[in-house]
Short mmCIF file of C-alpha atoms in Angstrom, two decimals:
data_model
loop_
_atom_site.label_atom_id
_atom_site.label_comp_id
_atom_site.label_asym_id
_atom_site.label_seq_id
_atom_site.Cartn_x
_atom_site.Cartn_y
_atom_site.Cartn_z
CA UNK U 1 10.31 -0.81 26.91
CA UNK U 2 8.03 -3.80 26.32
CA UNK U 3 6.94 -3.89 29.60
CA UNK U 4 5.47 -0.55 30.18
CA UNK U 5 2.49 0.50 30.33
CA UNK U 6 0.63 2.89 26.89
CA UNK U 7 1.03 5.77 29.54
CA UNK U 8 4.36 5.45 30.23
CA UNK U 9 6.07 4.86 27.25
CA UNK U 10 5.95 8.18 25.69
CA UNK U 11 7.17 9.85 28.53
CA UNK U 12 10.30 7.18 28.66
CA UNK U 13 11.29 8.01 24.49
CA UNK U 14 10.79 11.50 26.12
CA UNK U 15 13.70 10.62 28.38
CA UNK U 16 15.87 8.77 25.97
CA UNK U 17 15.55 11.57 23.28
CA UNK U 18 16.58 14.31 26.11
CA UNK U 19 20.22 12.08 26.74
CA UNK U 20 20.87 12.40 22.98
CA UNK U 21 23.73 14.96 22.97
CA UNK U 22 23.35 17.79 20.68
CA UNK U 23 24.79 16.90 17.11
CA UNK U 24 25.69 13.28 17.84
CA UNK U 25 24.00 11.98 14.51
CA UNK U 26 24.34 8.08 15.37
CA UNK U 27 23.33 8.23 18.54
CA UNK U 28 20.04 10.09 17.70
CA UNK U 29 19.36 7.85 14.79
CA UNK U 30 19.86 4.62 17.68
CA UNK U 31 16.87 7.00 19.53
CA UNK U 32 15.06 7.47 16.31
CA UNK U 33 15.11 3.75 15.59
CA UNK U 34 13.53 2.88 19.31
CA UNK U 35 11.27 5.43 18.42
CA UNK U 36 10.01 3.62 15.04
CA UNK U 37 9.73 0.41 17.13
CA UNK U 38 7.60 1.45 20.08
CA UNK U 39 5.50 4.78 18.85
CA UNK U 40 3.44 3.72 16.05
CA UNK U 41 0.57 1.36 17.26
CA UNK U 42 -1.90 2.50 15.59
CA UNK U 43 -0.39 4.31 12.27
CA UNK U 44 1.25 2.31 9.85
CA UNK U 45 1.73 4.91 7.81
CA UNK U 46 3.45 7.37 10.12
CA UNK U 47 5.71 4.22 11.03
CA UNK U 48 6.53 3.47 7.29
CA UNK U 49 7.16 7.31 6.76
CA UNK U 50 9.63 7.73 10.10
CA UNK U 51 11.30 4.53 8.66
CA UNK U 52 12.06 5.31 5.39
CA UNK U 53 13.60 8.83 6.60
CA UNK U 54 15.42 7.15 8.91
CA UNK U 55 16.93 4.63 6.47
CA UNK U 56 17.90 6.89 3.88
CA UNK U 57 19.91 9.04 6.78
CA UNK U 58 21.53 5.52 8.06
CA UNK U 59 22.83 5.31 4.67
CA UNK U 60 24.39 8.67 3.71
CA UNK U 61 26.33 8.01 6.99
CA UNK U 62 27.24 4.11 6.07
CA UNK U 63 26.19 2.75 9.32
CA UNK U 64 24.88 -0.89 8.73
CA UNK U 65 23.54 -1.78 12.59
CA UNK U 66 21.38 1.69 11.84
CA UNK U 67 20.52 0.72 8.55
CA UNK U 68 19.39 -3.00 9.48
CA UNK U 69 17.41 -1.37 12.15
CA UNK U 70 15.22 0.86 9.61
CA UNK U 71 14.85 -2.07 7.34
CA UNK U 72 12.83 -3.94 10.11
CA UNK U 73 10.60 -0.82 11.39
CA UNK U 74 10.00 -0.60 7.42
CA UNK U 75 9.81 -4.24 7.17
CA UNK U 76 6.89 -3.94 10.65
CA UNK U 77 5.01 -1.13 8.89
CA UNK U 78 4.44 -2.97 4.94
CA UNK U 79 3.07 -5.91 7.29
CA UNK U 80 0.27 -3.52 7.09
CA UNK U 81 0.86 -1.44 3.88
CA UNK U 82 2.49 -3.10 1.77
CA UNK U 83 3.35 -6.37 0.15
CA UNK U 84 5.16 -9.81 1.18
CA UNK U 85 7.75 -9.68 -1.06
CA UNK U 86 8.36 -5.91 0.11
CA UNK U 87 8.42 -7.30 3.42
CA UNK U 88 10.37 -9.89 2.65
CA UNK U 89 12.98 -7.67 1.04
CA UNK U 90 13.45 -5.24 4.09
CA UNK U 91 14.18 -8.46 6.65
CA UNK U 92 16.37 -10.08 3.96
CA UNK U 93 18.64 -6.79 3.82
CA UNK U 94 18.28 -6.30 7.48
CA UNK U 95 19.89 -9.46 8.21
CA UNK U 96 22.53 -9.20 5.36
CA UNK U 97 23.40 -5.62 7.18
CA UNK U 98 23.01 -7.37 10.84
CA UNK U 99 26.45 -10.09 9.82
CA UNK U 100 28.18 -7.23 8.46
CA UNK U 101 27.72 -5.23 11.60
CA UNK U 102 28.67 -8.59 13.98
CA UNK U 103 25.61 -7.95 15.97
CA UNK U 104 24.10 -11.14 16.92
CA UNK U 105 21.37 -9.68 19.00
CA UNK U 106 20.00 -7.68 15.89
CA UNK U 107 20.85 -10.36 13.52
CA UNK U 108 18.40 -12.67 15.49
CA UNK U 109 16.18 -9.64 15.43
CA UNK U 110 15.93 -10.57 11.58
CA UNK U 111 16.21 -13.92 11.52
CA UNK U 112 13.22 -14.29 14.93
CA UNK U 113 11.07 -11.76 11.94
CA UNK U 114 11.75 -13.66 9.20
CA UNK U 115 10.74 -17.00 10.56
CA UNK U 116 7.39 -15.69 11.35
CA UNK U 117 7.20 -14.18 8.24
CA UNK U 118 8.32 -17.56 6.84
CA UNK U 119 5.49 -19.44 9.06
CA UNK U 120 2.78 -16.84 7.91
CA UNK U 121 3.08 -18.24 4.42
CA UNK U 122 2.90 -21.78 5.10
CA UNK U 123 6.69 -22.32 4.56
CA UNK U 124 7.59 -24.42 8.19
CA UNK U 125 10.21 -26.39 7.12
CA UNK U 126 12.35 -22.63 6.93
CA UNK U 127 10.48 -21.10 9.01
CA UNK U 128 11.51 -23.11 12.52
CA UNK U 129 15.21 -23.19 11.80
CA UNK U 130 15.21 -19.25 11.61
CA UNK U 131 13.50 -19.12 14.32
CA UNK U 132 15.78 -21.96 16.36
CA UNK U 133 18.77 -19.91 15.09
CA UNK U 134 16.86 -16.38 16.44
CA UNK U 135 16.61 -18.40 20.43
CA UNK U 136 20.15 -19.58 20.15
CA UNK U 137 21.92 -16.37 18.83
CA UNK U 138 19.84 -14.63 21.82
CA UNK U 139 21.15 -17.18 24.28
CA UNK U 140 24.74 -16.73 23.04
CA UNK U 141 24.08 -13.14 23.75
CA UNK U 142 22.71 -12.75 27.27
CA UNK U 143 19.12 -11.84 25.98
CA UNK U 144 17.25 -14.27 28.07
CA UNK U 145 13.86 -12.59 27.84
CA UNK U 146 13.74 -12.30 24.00
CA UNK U 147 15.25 -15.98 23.81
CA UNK U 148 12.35 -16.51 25.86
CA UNK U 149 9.67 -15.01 23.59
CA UNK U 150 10.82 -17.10 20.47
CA UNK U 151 8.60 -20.02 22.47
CA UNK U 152 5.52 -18.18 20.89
CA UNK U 153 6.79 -17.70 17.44
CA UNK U 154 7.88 -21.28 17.52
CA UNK U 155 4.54 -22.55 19.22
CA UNK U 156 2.76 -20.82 16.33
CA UNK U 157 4.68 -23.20 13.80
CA UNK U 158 4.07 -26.02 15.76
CA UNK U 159 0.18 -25.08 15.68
CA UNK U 160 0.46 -24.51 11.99
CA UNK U 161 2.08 -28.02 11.29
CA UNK U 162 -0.81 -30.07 13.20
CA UNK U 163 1.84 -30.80 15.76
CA UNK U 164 -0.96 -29.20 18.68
CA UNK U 165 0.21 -30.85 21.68
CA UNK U 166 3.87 -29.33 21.54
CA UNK U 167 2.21 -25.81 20.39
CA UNK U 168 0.02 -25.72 23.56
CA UNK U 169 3.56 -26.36 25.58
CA UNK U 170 4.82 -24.21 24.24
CA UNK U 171 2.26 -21.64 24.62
CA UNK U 172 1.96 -22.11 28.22
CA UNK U 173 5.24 -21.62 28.75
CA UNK U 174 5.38 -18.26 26.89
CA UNK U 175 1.99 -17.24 29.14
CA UNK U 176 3.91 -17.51 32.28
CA UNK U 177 7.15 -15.70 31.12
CA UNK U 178 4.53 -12.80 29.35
CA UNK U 179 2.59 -12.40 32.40
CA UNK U 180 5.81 -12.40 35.07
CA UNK U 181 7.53 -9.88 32.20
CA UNK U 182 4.58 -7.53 31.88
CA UNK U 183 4.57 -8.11 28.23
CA UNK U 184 0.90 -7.12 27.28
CA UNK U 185 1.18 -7.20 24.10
CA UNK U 186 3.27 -10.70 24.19
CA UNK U 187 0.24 -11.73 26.37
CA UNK U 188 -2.36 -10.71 23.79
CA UNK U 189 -0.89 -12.66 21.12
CA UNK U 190 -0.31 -15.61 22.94
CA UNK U 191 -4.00 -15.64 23.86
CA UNK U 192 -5.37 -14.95 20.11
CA UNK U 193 -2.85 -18.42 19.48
CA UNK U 194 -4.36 -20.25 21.87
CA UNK U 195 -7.91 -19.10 21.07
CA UNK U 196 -6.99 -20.45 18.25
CA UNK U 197 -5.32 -23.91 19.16
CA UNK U 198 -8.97 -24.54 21.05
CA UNK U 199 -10.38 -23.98 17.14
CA UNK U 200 -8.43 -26.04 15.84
CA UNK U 201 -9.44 -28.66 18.18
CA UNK U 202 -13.28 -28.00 18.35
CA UNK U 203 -13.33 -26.04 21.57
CA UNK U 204 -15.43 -23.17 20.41
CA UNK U 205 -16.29 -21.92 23.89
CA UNK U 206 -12.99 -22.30 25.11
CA UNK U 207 -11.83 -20.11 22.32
CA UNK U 208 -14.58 -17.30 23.03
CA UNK U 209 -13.41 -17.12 26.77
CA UNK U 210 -9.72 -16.50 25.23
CA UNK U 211 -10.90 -13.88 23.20
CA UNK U 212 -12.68 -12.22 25.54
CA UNK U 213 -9.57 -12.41 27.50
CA UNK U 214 -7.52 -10.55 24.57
CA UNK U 215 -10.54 -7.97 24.73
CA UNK U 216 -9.89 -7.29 28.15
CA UNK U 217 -6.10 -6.70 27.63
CA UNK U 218 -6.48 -4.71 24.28
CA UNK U 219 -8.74 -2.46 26.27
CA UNK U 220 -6.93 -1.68 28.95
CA UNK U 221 -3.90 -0.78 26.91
CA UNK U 222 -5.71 0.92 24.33
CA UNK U 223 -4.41 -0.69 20.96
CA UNK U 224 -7.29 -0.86 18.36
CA UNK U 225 -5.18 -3.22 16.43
CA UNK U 226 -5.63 -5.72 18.97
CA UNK U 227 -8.96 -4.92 19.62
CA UNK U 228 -9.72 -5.44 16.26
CA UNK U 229 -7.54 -8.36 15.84
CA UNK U 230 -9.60 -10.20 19.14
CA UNK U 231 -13.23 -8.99 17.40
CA UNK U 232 -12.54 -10.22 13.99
CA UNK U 233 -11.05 -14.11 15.68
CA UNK U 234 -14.50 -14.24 17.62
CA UNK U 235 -16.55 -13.90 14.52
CA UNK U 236 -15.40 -17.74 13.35
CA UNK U 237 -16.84 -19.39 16.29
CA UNK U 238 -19.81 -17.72 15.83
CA UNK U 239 -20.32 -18.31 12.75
#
């Protein structure tokens, strides 16, 4: 789902919620949950609502993969609502729910989450091992692209630590596999990093031309919240 385009992606949920048979409660709640992950660029709010319902009917029917799931759509939506600690709290339980279910993809769904979290706050030294975990428990289980995309989490880190020559590795490693994916929004993120990796080194026109670069992408896939994101990083160098 990652990889297509604004246009397409509604119509493929369309799909997926048309193969949901009639009264099968799990497997429309495993729709529901894709649905809370991909559907709610620009509305927190309507993500945090959609979670939350979703949740609380993963739990009257005691299904811990579902119920992890909800956590981290509610823990994605309080990135923008709500608190750390409430975010936090949701990847915490998500993981915790994750073991119990014995699903290592999902449990280095959480743990991949939580290290950025982790890194967001300053806190490296736990931040990288959840995050090394996240790459090898995606390994382990055949998911080569998302082991792949921990490079940029981990590159971010790296940045944050001083270490800058093994964060620009890394990032150019997670450019190539973004750009051969069709990840946009992989792509835009990895840009804003390295806009600001030049920053960090003094190369304030070199970080301009990467921003403009994350303009460009934002725009042509419509998400304000990178758009946003790319305007507000281009105000430092100016200033």
């Amino acid at each position: 789902i990652a990889t297509l385009s604004p246009e397409q992606l509604p119509q493929r949920l369309s799909e997926l919620q048309r193969l949901v048979p009639p009264g099968d409660v799990v497997r429309e709640l495993r729709y529901r949950a894709i649905h809370c992950d991909w559907s709610f660029d620009n509305d927190a709010k309507g993500q945090l609502g959609h979670a939350q319902a979703g949740l609380d009917r993963a739990q009257r029917i005691g299904d811990p993969e579902l119920q992890a799931r909800f956590h981290y759509c509610r823990a994605a939506a309080r990135g923008q609502l709500g608190t750390t600690e409430q975010v936090l709290a949701d990847y915490e339980a998500g993981i915790a729910l994750a073991r119990k279910s014995e699903n290592d993809r999902l449990l280095a769904d959480g743990l991949g989450a939580r290290g950025g979290m982790r890194s967001l706050l300053g806190e490296q030294a736990r931040a990288i091992p959840d995050m090394l975990a996240a790459q090898r428990l995606y390994q382990g289980a055949g998911a080569v692209d998302d082991a792949e995309s921990m490079l940029l989490d981990l590159a971010i880190a790296y940045r944050r630590i001083g270490d800058l020559d093994k964060a620009r590795e890394y990032l150019r490693q997670n450019e190539i596999f973004a750009g051969r994916l069709g990840d946009w929004n992989q792509l835009a993120s990895n840009l804003m990093q390295q806009g600001y990796l030049d920053e960090d080194q003094g190369r304030l026109d070199a970080a301009l031309d990467v921003y403009r670069r994350v303009l460009a992408v934002a725009k042509s896939n419509s998400s304000q919240y990178s758009l946003g994101g790319a305007h507000l990083a281009m105000a430092y160098p100016y200033v």
